[in-house]
CSV table of C-alpha atoms in Angstrom, one decimal:
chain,number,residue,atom,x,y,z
D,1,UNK,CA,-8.2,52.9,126.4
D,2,UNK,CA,-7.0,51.7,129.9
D,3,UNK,CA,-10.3,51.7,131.3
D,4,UNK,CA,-12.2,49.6,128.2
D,5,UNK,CA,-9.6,47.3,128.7
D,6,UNK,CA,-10.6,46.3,131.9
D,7,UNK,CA,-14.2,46.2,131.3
D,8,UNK,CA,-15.1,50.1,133.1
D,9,UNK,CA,-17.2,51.3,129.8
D,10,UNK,CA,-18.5,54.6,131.8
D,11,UNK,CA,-15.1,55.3,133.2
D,12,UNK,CA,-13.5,55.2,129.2
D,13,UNK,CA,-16.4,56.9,128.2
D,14,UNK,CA,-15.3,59.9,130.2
D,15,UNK,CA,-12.2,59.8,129.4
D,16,UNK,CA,-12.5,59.6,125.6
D,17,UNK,CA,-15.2,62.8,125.8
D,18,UNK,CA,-12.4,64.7,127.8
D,19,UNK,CA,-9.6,64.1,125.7
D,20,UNK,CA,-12.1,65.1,122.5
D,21,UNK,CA,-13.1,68.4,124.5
D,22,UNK,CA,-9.3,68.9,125.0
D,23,UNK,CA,-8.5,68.1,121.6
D,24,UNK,CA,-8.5,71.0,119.0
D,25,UNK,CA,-9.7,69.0,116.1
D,26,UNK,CA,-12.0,65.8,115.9
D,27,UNK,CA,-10.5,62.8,116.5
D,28,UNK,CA,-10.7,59.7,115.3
D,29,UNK,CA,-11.5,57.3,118.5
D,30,UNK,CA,-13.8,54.2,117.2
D,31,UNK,CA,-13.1,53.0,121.1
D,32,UNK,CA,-16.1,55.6,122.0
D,33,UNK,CA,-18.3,53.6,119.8
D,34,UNK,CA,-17.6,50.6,121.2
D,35,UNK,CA,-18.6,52.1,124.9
D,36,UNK,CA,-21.8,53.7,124.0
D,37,UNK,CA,-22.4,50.4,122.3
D,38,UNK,CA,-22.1,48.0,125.2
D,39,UNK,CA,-23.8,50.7,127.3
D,40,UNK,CA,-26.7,50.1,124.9
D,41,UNK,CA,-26.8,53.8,123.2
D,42,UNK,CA,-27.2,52.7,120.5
D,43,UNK,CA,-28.6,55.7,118.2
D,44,UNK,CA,-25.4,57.5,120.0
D,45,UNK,CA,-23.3,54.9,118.8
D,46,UNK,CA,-24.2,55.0,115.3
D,47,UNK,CA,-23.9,58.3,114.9
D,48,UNK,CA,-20.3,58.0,116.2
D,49,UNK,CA,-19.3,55.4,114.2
D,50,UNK,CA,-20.4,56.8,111.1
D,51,UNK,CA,-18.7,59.9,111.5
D,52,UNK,CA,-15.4,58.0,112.8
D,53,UNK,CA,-15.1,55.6,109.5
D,54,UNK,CA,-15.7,59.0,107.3
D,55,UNK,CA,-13.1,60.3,109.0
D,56,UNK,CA,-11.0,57.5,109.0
D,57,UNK,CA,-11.2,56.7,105.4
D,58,UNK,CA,-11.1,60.1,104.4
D,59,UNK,CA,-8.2,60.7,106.0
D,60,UNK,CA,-6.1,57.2,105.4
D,61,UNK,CA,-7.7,55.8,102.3
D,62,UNK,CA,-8.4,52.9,103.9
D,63,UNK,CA,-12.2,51.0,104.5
D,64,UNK,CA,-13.0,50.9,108.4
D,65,UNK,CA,-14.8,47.9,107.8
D,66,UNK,CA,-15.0,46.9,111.7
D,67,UNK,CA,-16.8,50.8,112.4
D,68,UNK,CA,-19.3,50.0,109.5
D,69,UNK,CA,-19.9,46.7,111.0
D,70,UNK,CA,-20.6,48.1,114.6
D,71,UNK,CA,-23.0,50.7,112.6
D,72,UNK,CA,-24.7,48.1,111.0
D,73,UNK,CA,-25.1,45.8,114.6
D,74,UNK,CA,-26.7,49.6,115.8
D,75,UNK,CA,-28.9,49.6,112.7
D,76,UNK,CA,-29.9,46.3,113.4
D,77,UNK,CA,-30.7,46.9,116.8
D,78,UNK,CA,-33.4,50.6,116.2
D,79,UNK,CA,-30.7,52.8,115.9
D,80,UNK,CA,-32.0,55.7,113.5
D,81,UNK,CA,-30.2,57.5,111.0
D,82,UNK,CA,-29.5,57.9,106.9
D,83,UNK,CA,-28.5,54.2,105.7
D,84,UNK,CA,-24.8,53.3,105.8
D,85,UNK,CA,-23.3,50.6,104.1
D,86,UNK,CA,-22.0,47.7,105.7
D,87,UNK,CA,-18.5,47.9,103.0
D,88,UNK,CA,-16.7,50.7,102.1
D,89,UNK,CA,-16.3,52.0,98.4
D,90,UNK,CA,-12.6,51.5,99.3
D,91,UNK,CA,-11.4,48.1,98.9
D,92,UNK,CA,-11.0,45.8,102.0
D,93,UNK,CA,-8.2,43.6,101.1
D,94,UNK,CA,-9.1,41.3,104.1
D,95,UNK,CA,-11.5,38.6,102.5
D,96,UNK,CA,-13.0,37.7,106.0
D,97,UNK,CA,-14.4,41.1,106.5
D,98,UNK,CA,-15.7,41.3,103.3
D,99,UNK,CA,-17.6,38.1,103.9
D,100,UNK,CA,-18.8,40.2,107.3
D,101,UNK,CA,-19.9,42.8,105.3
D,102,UNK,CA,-21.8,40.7,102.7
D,103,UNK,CA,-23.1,38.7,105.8
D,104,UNK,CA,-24.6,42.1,107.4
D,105,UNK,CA,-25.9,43.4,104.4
D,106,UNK,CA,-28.3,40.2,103.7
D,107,UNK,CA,-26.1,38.1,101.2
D,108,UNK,CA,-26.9,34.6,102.7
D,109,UNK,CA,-24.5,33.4,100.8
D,110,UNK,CA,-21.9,35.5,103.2
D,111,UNK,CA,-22.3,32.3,105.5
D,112,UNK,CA,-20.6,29.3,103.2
D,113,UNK,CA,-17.7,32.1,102.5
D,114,UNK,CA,-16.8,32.9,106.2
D,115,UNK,CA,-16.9,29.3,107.0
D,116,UNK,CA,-14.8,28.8,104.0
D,117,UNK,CA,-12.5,31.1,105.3
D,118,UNK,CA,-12.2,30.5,108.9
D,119,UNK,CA,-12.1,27.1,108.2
D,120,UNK,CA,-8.7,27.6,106.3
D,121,UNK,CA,-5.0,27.1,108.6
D,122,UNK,CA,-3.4,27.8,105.2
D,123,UNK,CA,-1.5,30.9,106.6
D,124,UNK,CA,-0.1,32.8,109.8
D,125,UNK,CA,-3.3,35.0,109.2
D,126,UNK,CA,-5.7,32.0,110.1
D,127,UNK,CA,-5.8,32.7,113.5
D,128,UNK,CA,-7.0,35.9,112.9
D,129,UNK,CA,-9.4,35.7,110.4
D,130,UNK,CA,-11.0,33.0,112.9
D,131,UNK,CA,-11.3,36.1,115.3
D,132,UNK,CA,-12.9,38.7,112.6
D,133,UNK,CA,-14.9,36.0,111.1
D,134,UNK,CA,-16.8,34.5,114.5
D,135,UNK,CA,-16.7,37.6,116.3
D,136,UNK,CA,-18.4,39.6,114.1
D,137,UNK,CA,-20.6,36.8,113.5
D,138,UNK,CA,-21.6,36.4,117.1
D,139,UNK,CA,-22.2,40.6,116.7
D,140,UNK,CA,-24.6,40.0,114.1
D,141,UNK,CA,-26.7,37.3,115.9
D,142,UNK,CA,-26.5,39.1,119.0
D,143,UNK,CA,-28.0,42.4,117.3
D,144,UNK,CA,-30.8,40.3,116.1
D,145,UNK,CA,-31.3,38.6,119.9
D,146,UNK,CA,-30.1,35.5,119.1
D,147,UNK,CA,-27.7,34.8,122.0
D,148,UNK,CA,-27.3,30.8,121.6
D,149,UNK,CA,-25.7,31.5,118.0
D,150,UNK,CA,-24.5,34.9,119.8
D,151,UNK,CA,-22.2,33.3,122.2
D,152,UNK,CA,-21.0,30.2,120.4
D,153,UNK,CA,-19.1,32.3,118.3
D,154,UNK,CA,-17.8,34.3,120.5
D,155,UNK,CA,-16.2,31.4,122.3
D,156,UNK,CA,-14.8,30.3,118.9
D,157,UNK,CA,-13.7,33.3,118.1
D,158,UNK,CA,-11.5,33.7,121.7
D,159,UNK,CA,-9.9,30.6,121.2
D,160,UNK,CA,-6.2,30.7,121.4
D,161,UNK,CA,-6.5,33.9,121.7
D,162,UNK,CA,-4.5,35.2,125.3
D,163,UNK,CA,-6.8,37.4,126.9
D,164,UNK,CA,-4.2,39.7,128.0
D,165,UNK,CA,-3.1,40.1,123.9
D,166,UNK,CA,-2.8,44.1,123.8
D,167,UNK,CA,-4.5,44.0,120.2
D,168,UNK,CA,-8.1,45.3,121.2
D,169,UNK,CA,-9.6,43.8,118.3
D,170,UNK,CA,-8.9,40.2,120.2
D,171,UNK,CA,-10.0,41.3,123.8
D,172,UNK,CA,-13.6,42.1,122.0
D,173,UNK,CA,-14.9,38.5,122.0
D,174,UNK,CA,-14.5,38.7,126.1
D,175,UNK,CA,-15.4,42.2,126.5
D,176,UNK,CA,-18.5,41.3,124.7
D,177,UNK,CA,-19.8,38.3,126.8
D,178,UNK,CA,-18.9,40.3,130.0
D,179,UNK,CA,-21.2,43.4,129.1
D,180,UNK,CA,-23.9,40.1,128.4
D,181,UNK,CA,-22.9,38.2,131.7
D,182,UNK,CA,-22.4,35.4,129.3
D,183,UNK,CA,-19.5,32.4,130.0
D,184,UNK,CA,-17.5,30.9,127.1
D,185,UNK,CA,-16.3,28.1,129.0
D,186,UNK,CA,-19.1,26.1,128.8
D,187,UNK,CA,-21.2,26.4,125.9
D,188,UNK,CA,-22.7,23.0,124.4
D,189,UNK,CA,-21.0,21.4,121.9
D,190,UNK,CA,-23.6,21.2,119.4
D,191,UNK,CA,-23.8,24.9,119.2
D,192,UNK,CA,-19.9,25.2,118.8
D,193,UNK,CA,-21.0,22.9,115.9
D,194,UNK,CA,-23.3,25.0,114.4
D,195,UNK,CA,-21.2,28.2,114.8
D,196,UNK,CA,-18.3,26.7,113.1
D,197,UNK,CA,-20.7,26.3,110.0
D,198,UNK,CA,-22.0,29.5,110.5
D,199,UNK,CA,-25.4,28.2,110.6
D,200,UNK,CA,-27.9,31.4,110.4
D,201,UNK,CA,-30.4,29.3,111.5
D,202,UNK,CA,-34.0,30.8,112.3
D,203,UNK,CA,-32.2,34.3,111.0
D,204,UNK,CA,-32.2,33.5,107.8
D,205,UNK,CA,-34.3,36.1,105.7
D,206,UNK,CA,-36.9,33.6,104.6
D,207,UNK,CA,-37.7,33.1,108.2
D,208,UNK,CA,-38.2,37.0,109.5
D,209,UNK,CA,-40.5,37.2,106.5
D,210,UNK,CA,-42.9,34.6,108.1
D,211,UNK,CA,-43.2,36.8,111.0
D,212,UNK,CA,-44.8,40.1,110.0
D,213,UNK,CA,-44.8,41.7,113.7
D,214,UNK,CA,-40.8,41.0,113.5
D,215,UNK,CA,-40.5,42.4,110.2
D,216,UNK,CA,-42.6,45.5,111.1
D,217,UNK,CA,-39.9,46.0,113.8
D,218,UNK,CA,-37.0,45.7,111.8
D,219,UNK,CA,-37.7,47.1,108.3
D,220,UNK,CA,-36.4,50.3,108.9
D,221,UNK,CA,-33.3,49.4,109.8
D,222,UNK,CA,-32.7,47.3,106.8
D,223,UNK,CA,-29.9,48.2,104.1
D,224,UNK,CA,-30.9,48.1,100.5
D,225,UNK,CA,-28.7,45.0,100.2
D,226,UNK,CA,-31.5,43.4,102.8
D,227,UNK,CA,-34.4,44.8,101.7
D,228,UNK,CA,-33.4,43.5,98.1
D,229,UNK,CA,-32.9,39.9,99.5
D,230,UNK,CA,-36.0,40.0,101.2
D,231,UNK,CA,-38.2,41.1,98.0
D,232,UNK,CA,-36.2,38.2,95.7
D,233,UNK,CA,-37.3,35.9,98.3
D,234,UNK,CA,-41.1,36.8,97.8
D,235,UNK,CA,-40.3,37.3,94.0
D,236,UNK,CA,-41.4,40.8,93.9
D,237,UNK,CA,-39.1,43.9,91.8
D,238,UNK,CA,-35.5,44.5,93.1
D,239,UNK,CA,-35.7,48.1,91.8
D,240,UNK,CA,-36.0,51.7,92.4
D,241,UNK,CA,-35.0,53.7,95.7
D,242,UNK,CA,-34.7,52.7,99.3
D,243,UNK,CA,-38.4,54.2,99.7
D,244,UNK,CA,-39.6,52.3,96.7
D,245,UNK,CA,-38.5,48.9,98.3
D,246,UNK,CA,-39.7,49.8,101.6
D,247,UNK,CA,-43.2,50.4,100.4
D,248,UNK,CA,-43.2,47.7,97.9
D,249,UNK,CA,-42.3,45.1,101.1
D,250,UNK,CA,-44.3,46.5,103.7
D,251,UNK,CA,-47.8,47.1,100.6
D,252,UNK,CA,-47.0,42.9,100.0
D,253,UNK,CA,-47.0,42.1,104.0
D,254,UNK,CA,-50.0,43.8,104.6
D,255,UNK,CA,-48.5,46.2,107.0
């Protein structure tokens, strides 16, 4: 993961693809998603972080919360594909990236708990759950091209945080504003503001709903969770399949 590290996403690229071809069995390399990611492949990413947090969980008994989030960013972004939950059947025992998931898969009440949470210095774990919480937060709003809300949490989320810490999780918040060309040294204080809130903002689902060429775009990407959320808000029927929903949305939008 040399070359990720220091920013060269086609150079790690090739390397992870050689040592899979080398490999006799599949491996588990999330690091691959996170390349075809910033190199904007996104249908390619998907696909390879699905299969990497099957394989993960299958094979530790443990959620990969952090590949289901990066699926979800690609969902949100066009990616194609079967829908994919945002949390794992498997328990995550870390609260913050529950919250992510819940944030991700439409709960807009996902927003008060992270800022709960990150808000917290009640433990050595603080500084870290500041990292999950805003990074992944500033994923989110960056998959749905808001990159004011994007990059203010990204900067909170590098705070204290060394840049040459060898945790990759913690070099993401940097790696992510240099794919975007982005500075975190100098973003306006009233945006750090409304990061630290987690303010959604003009996301909110209530919002994308008021623009049907936007929703049009989108609504095939949505989780059930969203899709769910977005028919309460127009105080249509919650039930049946994903299909069901769909049609039921898109029949009262007129589209």
């Amino acid at each position: 993961a040399a070359f990720l590290r220091q920013g060269d996403l086609e150079g790690a690229l090739e390397q992870f693809d050689r040592a899979q071809q080398l490999s006799k069995n599949s491996r588990y390399e999330w690091h691959r998603g996170i390349c075809l990611y910033y190199l904007d492949r996104f249908d390619d990413a998907r696909v390879d972080f699905v299969e990497n947090a099957l394989r993960y969980e299958e094979r530790f008994f443990e959620p990969a919360s952090e590949e289901r989030l990066f699926a979800q960013a690609c969902a949100l972004r066009g990616a194609k594909g079967d829908d994919f939950a945002a949390a794992s059947e498997l328990r995550e025992t870390r609260p913050v990236l529950r919250a992510c998931a819940a944030l991700y898969g439409g709960d807009v009440n996902a927003a008060k708990t992270l800022r709960e949470l990150c808000d917290r210095t009640d433990s050595v774990d603080a500084l870290r759950r500041r990292l999950l919480g805003h990074f992944y937060a500033g994923l989110y709003h960056d998959a749905l091209n808001d990159a004011e809300r994007a990059r203010a949490h990204l900067a909170l989320a590098a705070e204290r945080v060394s840049a040459d810490d060898q945790d990759f999780t913690a070099r993401l918040p940097r790696l992510h504003a240099s794919v975007r060309n982005w500075s975190l040294d100098d973003v306006p204080q009233d945006a750090l503001q409304k990061a630290s809130m987690f303010d959604l903002g003009s996301q909110g689902m209530e919002d994308i709903l008021d623009d049907p060429d936007t929703m049009r775009e989108g609504i095939d990407a949505m989780t059930v969770a969203m899709l769910k959320e977005a028919l309460k808000a127009r105080g249509l029927k919650r039930t049946g399949l994903k299909a069901d929903l769909k049609a039921r949305l898109l029949e009262d939008l007129g589209l």
